[in-house]
Coordinates of C-alpha atoms and ligand atoms in Angstrom, one line a residue:
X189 CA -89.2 133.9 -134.0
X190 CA -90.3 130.0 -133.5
X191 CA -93.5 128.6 -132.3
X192 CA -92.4 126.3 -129.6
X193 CA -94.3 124.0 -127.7
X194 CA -93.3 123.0 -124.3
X195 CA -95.3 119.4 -122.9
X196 CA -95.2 119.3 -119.4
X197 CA -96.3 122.0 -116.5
X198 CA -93.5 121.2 -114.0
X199 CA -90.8 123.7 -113.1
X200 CA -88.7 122.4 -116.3
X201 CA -91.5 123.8 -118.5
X202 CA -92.3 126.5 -116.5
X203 CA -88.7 128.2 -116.6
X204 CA -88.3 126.5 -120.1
X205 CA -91.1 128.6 -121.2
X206 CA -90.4 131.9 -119.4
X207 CA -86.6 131.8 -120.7
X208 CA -88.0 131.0 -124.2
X209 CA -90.8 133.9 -124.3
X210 CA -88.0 136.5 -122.7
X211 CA -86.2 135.8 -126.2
X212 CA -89.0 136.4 -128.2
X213 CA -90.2 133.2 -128.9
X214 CA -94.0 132.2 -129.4
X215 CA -94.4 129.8 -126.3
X216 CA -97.2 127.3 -125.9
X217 CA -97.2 125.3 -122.4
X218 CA -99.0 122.2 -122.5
X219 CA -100.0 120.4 -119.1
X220 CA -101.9 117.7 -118.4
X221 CA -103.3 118.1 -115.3
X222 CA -105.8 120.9 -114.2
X223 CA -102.6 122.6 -112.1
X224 CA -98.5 124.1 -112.8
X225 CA -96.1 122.5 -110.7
X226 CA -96.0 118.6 -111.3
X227 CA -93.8 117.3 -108.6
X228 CA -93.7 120.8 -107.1
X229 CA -97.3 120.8 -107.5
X230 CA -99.5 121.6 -104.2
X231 CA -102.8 120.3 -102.8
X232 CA -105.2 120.3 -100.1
X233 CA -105.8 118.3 -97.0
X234 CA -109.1 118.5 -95.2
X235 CA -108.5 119.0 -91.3
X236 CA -112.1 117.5 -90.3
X237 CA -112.1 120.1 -86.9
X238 CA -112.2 118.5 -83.1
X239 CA -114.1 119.8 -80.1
X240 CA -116.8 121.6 -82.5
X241 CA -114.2 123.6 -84.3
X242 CA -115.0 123.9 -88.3
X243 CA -113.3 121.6 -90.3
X244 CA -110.1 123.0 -92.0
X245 CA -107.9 122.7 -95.2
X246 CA -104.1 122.9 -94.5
X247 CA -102.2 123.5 -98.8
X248 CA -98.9 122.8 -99.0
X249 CA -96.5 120.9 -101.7
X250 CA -98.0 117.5 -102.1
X251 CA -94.1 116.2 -101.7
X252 CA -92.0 118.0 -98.9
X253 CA -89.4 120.7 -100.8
X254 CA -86.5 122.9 -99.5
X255 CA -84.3 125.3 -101.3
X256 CA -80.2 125.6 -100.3
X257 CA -78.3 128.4 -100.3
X258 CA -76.0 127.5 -103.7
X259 CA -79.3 126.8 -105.4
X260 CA -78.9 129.7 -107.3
X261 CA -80.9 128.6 -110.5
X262 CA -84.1 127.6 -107.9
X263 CA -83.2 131.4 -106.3
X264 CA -84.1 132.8 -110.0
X265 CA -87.3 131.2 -110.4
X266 CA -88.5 132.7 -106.9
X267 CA -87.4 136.1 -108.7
X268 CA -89.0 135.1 -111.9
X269 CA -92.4 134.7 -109.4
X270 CA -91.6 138.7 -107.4
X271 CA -91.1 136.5 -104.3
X272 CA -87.8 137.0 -103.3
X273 CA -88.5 138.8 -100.5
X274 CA -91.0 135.8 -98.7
X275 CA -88.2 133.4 -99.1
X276 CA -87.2 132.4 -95.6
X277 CA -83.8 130.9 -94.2
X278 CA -84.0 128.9 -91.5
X279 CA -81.1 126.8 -90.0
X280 CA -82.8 122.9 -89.6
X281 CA -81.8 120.1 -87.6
X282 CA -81.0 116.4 -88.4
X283 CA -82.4 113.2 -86.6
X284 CA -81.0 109.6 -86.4
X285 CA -83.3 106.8 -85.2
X286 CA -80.7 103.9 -84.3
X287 CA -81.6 100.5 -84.3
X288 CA -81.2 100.5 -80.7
X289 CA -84.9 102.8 -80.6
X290 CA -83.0 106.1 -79.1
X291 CA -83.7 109.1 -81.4
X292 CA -80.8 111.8 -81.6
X293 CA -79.5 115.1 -82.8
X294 CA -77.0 114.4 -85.7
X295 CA -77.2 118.3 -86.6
X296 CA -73.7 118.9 -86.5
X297 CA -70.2 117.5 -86.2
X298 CA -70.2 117.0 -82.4
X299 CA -73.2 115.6 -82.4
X300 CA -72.3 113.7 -85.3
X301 CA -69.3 112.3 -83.6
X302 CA -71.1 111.0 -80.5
X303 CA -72.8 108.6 -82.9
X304 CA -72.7 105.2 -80.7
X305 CA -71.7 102.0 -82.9
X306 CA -69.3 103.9 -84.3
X307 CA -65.3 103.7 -83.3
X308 CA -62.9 106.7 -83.3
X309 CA -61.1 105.0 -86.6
X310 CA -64.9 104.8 -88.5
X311 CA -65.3 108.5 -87.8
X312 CA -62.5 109.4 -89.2
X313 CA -62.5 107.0 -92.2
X314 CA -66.2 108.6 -92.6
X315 CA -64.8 112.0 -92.5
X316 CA -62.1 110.9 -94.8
X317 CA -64.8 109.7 -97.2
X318 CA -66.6 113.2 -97.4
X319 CA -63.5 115.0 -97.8
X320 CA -62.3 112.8 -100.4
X321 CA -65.5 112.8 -102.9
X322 CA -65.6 116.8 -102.3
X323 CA -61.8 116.5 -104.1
X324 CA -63.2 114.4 -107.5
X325 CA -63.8 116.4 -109.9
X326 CA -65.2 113.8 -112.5
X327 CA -68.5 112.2 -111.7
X328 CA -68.0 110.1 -114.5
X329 CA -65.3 108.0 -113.2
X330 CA -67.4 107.3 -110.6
X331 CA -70.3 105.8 -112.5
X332 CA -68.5 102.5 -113.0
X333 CA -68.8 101.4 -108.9
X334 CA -71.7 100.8 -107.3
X335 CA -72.5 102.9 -104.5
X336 CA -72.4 100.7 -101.8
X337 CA -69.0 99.3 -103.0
X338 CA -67.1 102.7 -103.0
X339 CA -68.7 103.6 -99.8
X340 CA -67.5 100.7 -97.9
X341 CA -64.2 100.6 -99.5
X342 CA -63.8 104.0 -98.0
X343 CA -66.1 103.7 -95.0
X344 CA -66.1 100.4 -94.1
X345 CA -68.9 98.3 -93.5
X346 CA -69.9 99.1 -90.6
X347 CA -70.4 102.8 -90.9
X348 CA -71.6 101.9 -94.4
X349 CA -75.0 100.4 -92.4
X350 CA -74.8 102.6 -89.3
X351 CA -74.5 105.7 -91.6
X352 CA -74.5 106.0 -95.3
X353 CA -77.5 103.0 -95.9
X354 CA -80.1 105.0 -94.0
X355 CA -79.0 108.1 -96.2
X356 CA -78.8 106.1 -99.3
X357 CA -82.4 104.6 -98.7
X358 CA -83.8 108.2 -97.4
X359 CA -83.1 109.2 -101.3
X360 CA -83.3 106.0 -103.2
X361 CA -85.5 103.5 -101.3
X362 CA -84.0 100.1 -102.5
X363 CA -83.0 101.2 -105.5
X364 CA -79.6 102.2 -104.0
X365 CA -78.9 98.8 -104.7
X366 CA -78.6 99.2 -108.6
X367 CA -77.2 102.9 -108.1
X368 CA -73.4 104.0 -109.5
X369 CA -71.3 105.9 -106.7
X370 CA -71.9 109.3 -109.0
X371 CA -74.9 108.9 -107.0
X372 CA -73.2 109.8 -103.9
X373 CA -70.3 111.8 -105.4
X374 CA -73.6 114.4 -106.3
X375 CA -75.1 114.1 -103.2
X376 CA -71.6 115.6 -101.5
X377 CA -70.9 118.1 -103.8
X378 CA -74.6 119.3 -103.6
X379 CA -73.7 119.7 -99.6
X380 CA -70.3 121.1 -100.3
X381 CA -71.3 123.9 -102.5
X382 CA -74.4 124.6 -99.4
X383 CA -72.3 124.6 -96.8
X384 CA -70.2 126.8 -99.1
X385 CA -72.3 129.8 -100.0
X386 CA -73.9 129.6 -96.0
X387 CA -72.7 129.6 -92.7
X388 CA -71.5 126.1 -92.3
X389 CA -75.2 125.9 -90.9
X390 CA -77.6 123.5 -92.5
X391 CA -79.7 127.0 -93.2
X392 CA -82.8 125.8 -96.0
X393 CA -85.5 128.4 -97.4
X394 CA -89.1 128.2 -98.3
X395 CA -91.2 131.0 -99.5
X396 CA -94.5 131.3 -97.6
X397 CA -97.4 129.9 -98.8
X398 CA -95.0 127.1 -100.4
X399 CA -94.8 126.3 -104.3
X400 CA -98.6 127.1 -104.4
X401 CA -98.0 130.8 -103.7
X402 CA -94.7 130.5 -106.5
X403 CA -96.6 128.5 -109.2
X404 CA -99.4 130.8 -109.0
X405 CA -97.2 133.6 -109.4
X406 CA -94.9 132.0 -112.0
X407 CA -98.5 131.5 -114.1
X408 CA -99.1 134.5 -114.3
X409 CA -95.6 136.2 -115.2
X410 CA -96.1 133.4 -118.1
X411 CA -99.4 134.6 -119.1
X412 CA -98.1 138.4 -118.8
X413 CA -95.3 137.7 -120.9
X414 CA -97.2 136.2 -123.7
X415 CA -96.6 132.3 -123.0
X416 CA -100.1 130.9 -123.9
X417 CA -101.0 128.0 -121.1
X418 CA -103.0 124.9 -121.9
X419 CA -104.1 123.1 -118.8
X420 CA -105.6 120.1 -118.4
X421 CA -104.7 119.7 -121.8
X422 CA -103.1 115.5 -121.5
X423 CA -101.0 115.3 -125.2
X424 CA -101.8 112.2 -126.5
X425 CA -99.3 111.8 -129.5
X426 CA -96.1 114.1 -131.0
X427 CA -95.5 113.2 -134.8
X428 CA -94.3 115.0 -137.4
X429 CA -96.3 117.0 -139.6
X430 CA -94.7 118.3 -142.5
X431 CA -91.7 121.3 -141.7
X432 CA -93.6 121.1 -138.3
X433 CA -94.4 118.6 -135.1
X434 CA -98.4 118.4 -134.6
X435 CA -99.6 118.1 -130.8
X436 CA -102.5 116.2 -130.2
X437 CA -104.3 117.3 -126.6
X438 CA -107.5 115.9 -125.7
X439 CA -108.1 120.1 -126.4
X440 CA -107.6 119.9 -129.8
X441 CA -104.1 119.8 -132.3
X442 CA -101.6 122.8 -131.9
X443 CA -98.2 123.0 -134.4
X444 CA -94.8 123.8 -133.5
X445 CA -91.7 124.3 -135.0
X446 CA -89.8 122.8 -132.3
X447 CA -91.2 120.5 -129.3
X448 CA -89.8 120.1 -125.9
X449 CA -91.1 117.2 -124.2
X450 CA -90.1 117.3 -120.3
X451 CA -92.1 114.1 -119.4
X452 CA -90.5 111.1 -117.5
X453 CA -88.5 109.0 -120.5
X454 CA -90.6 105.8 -120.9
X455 CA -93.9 108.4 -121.4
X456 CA -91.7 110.5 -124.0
X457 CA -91.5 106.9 -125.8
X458 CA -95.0 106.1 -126.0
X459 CA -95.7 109.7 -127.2
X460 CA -93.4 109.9 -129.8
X461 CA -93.7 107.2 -132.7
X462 CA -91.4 108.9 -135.2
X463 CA -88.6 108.3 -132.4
X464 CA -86.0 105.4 -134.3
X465 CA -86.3 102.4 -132.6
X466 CA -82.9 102.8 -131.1
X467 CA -84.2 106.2 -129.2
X468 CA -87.7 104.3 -128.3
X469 CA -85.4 101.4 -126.7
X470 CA -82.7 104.0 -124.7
X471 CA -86.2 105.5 -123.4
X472 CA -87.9 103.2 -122.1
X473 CA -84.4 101.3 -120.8
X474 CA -84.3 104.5 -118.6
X475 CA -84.7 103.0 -114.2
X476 CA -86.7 105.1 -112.6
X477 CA -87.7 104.9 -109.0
X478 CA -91.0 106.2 -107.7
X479 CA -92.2 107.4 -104.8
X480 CA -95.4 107.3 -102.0
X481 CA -95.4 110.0 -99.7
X482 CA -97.9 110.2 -97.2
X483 CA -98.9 113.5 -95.9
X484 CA -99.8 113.6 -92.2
X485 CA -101.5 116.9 -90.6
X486 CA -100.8 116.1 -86.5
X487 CA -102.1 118.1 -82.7
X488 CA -99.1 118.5 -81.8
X489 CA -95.1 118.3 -82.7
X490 CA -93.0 115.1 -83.1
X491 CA -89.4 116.3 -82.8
X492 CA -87.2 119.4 -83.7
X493 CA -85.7 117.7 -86.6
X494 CA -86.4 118.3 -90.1
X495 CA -85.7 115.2 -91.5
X496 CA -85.1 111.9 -89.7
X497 CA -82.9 109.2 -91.1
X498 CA -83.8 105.5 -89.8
X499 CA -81.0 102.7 -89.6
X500 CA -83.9 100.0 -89.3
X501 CA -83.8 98.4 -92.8
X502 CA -87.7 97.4 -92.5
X503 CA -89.3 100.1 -92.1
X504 CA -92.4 100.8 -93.8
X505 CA -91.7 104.4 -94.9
X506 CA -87.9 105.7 -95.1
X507 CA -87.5 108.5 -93.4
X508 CA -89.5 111.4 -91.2
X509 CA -89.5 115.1 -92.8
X510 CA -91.4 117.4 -90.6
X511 CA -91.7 120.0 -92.4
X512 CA -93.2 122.5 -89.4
X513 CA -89.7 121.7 -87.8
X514 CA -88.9 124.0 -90.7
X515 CA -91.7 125.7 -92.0
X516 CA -93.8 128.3 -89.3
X517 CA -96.8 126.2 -88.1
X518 CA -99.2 129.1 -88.8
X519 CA -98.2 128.3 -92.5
X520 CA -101.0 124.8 -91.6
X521 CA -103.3 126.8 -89.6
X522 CA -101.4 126.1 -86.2
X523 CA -101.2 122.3 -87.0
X524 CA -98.2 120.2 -88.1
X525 CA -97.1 119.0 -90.5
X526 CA -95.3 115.5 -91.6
X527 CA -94.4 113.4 -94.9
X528 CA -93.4 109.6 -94.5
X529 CA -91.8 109.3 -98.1
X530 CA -91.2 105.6 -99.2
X531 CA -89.1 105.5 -102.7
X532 CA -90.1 102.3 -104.8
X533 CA -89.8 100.6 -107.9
X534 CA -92.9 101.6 -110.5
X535 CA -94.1 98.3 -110.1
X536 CA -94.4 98.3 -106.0
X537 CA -97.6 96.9 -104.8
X538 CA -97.9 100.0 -102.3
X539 CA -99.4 101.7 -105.4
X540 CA -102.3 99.9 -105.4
X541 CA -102.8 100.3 -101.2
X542 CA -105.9 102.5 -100.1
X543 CA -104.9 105.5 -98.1
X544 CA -106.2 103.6 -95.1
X545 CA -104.1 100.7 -95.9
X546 CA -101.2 102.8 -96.1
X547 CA -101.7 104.7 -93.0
X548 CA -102.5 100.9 -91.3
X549 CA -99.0 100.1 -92.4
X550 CA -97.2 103.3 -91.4
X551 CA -98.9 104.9 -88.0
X552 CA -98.1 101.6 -85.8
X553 CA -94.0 102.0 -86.7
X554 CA -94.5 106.6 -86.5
X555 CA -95.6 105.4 -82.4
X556 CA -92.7 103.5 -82.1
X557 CA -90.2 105.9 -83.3
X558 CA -92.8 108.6 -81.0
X559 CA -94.5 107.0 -78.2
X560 CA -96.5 110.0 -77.1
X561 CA -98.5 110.2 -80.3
X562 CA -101.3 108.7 -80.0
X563 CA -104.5 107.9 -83.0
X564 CA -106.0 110.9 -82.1
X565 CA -103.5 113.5 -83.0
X566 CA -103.2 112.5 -86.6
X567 CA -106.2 114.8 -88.0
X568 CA -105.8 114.2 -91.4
X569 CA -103.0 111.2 -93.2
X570 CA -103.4 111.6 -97.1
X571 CA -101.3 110.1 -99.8
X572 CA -99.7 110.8 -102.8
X573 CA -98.0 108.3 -105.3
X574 CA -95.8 108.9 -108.6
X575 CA -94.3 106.0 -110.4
X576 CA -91.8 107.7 -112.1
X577 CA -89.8 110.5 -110.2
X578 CA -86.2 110.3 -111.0
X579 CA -84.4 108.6 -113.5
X580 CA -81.6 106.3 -111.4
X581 CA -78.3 106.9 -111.6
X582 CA -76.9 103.3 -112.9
X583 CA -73.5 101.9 -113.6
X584 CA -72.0 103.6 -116.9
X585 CA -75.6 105.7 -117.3
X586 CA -74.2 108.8 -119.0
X587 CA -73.4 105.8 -121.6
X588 CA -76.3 105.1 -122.6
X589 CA -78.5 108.3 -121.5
X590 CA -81.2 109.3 -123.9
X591 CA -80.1 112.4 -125.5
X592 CA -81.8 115.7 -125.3
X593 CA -81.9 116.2 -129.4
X594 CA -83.2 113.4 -131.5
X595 CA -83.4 112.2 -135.1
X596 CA -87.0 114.1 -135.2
X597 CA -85.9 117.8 -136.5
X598 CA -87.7 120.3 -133.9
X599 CA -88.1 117.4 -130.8
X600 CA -86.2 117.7 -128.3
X601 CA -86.7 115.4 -124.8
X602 CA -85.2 116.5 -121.2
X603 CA -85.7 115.5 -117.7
X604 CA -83.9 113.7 -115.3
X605 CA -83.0 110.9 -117.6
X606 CA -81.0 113.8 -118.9
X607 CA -79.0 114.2 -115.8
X608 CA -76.4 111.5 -114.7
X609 CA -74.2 113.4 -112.0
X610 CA -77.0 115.3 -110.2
X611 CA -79.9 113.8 -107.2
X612 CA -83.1 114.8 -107.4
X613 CA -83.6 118.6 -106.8
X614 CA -85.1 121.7 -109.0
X615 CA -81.8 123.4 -109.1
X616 CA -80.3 120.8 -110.8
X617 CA -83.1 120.1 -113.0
X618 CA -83.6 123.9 -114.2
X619 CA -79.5 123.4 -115.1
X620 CA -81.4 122.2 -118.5
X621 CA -83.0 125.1 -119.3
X622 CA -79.8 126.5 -120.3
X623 CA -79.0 123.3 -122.6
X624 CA -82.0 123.6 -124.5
X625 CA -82.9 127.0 -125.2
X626 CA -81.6 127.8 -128.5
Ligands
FAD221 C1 -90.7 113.6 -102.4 C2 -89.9 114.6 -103.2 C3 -89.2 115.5 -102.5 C4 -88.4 116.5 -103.1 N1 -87.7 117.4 -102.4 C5 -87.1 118.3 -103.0 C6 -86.4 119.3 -102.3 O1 -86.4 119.4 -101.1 N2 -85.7 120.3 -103.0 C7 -85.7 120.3 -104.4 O2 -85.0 121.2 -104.9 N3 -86.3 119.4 -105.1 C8 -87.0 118.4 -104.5 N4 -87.7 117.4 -105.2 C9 -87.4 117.4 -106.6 C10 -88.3 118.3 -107.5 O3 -89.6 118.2 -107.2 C11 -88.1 117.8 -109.0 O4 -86.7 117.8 -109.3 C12 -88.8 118.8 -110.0 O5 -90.0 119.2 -109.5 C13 -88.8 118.1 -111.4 O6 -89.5 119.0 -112.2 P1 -89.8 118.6 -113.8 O7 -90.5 119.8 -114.4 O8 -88.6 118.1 -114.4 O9 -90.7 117.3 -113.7 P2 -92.3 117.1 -113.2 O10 -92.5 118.0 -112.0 O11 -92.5 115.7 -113.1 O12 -93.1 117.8 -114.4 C14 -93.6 117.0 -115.5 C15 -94.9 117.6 -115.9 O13 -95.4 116.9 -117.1 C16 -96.8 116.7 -116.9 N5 -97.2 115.7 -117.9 C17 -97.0 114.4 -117.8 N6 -97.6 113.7 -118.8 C18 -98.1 114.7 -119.6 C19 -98.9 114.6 -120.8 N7 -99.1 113.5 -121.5 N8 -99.3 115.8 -121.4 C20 -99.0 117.0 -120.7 N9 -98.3 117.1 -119.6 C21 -97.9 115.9 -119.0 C22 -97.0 116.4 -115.5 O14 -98.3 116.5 -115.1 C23 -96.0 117.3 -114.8 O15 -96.6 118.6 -114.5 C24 -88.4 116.5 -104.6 C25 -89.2 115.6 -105.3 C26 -90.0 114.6 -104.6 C27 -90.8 113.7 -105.3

């Protein structure tokens, strides 16, 4: 039996740490925030009540989060947490705001079809597109052409910005830019192997109460199982320490045998000095893209659609998820709920933008996209920012990937600088639970 330590709270630790302890290993999780979840993590909005009602709090995931039908390893963690049984399918629709202002069903292939801007031969060539990186097998070959050339040498340009730049930017912000088209090969096969296990429906699941109810349960299967957990526990520095690694926490130094470090890359870096230079370098070379979401609580509903793609290229946020076009509105107390995601670089000045400077620069384009809202409705408009989210998929990346096992004996490093040929998701970042458990 090893002492492990695993840095990092997120569901990569979380499952990392239950797998680990259902072997018989002596598990330590280490997070550095009061709270389990990290991305997945939840939080609370004050509702300040109208009309002399009391003022409210809606929780839900501070960053909007479905589960698909083939997302089997995101289905086990619900087990892990007894909470199979609250996990709810529900079959979502699809918007498209045109450049033209029109909003639309794109939900399924009729309505897809009845696109406007689009001819007869686009359709098909788009069609053709789909089909064609479902039947690739290697995402690897794909890595060395850049997404937006591969999708207009099969799409065209046109239905490259009527279609796939909205999508690209939904995901990626601007960063689609420097992406490889494994990117997009992941993205299909991701909506392949859904459509596969379901009904042909877009059905997605959340468990009521959200990841607040499944963290909270997931602690304490950890804690019954014998994992010990360190919150707000920030480790500070990873070095070797004779046959062991020594963690310092601003809670004191713990010892390991082996160390798994689930952190964004460039962090991992600054954490570990014993790295080699060359490991420090492949680290910290590691694009990320990060991300400010804004929550909204609203009166009343905006649309039936679960998320909103937008063909405008200047628009402040970069796409619409309601997530009570999905999830039951009594979830929120009866209110509604939207996110305004906007993917940026780490270094975008919309970091450093109050939460009434963001809301300033994202309300005025919400009322044009939906007339009838008005100031009023939005109760509450909260925002949360995270520089580094996912590690971007560039040109020849598995090339030059950080590896998972370094030169340290016992560290080990994993996130999703780790994976090349997947988009950002839980299922495909619990895929490395499998790769590191012993
Ligand atoms: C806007 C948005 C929407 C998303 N939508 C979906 C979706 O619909 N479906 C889906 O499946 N996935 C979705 N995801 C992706 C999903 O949230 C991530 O893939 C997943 O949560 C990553 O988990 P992780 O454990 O690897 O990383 P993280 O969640 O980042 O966990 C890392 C943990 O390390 C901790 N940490 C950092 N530094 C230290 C330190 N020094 N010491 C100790 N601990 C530290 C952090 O606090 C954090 O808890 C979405 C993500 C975002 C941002």
């Amino acid at each position: 039996m090893a002492r492990w330590g695993v840095v990092g709270g997120g569901v990569l630790g979380l499952m990392l740490a239950h797998r680990l302890a259902g072997a018989g290993h002596d598990v330590t999780l280490i997070e550095g925030t009061p709270e389990l979840g990290g991305l997945t993590a939840a939080w609370q909005i004050a509702v300040p009540g109208v009309d002399g009602a009391p003022d409210e709090t809606v929780t839900w995931d501070r960053h909007y989060h479905v589960t698909l039908l083939s997302d089997r390893r995101t289905q086990e963690m619900v087990a892990a947490a007894g909470l199979t049984d609250e996990l709810h399918w529900v079959e979502t629709k699809t918007g498209y705001y045109g450049t033209d202002g029109e909003l639309r069903s794109v939900s399924n292939t009729m309505e897809f079809l009845r696109l406007p801007g689009l001819n007869a031969l686009d359709k098909l060539r788009l069609g053709g597109t789909i089909v064609y990186g479902s039947k690739i097998r290697d995402g690897k070959r794909m890595e060395r052409i850049p997404v937006d050339a591969w999708l207009q040498r099969w799409s065209g340009t046109r239905t490259f910005e009527r279609f796939w730049k909205p999508l690209l930017r939904a995901k990626l912000g601007d960063a689609y830019r420097a992406a490889s088209a494994a990117f997009i090969w992941a993205t299909i096969h991701r909506l392949y192997a859904a459509r596969r296990s379901g009904l042909k429906k877009e059905m997605f699941g959340y468990v009521s109460g959200g990841y607040a109810r499944v963290l909270d349960r997931l602690g304490a299967t950890l804690t019954a199982e014998g994992v010990k957990l360190m919150l707000n526990a920030p480790v500070r520095r990873i070095r070797r320490d004779g046959d062991q690694l020594a963690v310092d926490t601003d809670l004191g130094t713990e010892r390991f045998d082996e160390v798994v470090v689930t952190t964004n890359s460039h962090l991992a870096a600054d954490l570990c000095p014993d790295l080699t230079p060359d490991e420090a370098g492949r680290l910290r070379a590691v694009r990320y893209m990060g991300i400010v979401c804004a929550s909204l609580v609203l009166r009343q509903p905006l649309a039936p659609y679960y998320l909103t793609y937008i063909t405008d290229p200047d628009t402040p946020f970069t796409a619409v998820v309601e997530m009570t076009a999905f999830v039951d509105p009594q979830e929120m107390g009866g209110h509604h709920l939207v996110y305004l995601p906007k993917y940026v670089s780490p270094e975008d000045p919309l970091f450093d933008a109050s939460d009434e400077e963001v809301r300033a620069g994202f309300l005025p384009y919400l009322q044009r996209m939906y007339p009838t809202l008005r100031d009023e409705d939005v109760l509450a408009f909260r925002v949360s920012r995270v520089r580094r989210v996912f590690a971007v998929p560039t040109l020849g990346y598995s090339g030059r990937m950080p590896s998972m096992t370094t030169s340290v004996p016992g560290l080990h490093l994993a996130g999703s600088a780790q994976l090349p040929f997947a988009t950002l998701n839980v299922n495909d970042t619990l895929g490395l639970v499998e790769e590191l458990l012993p």
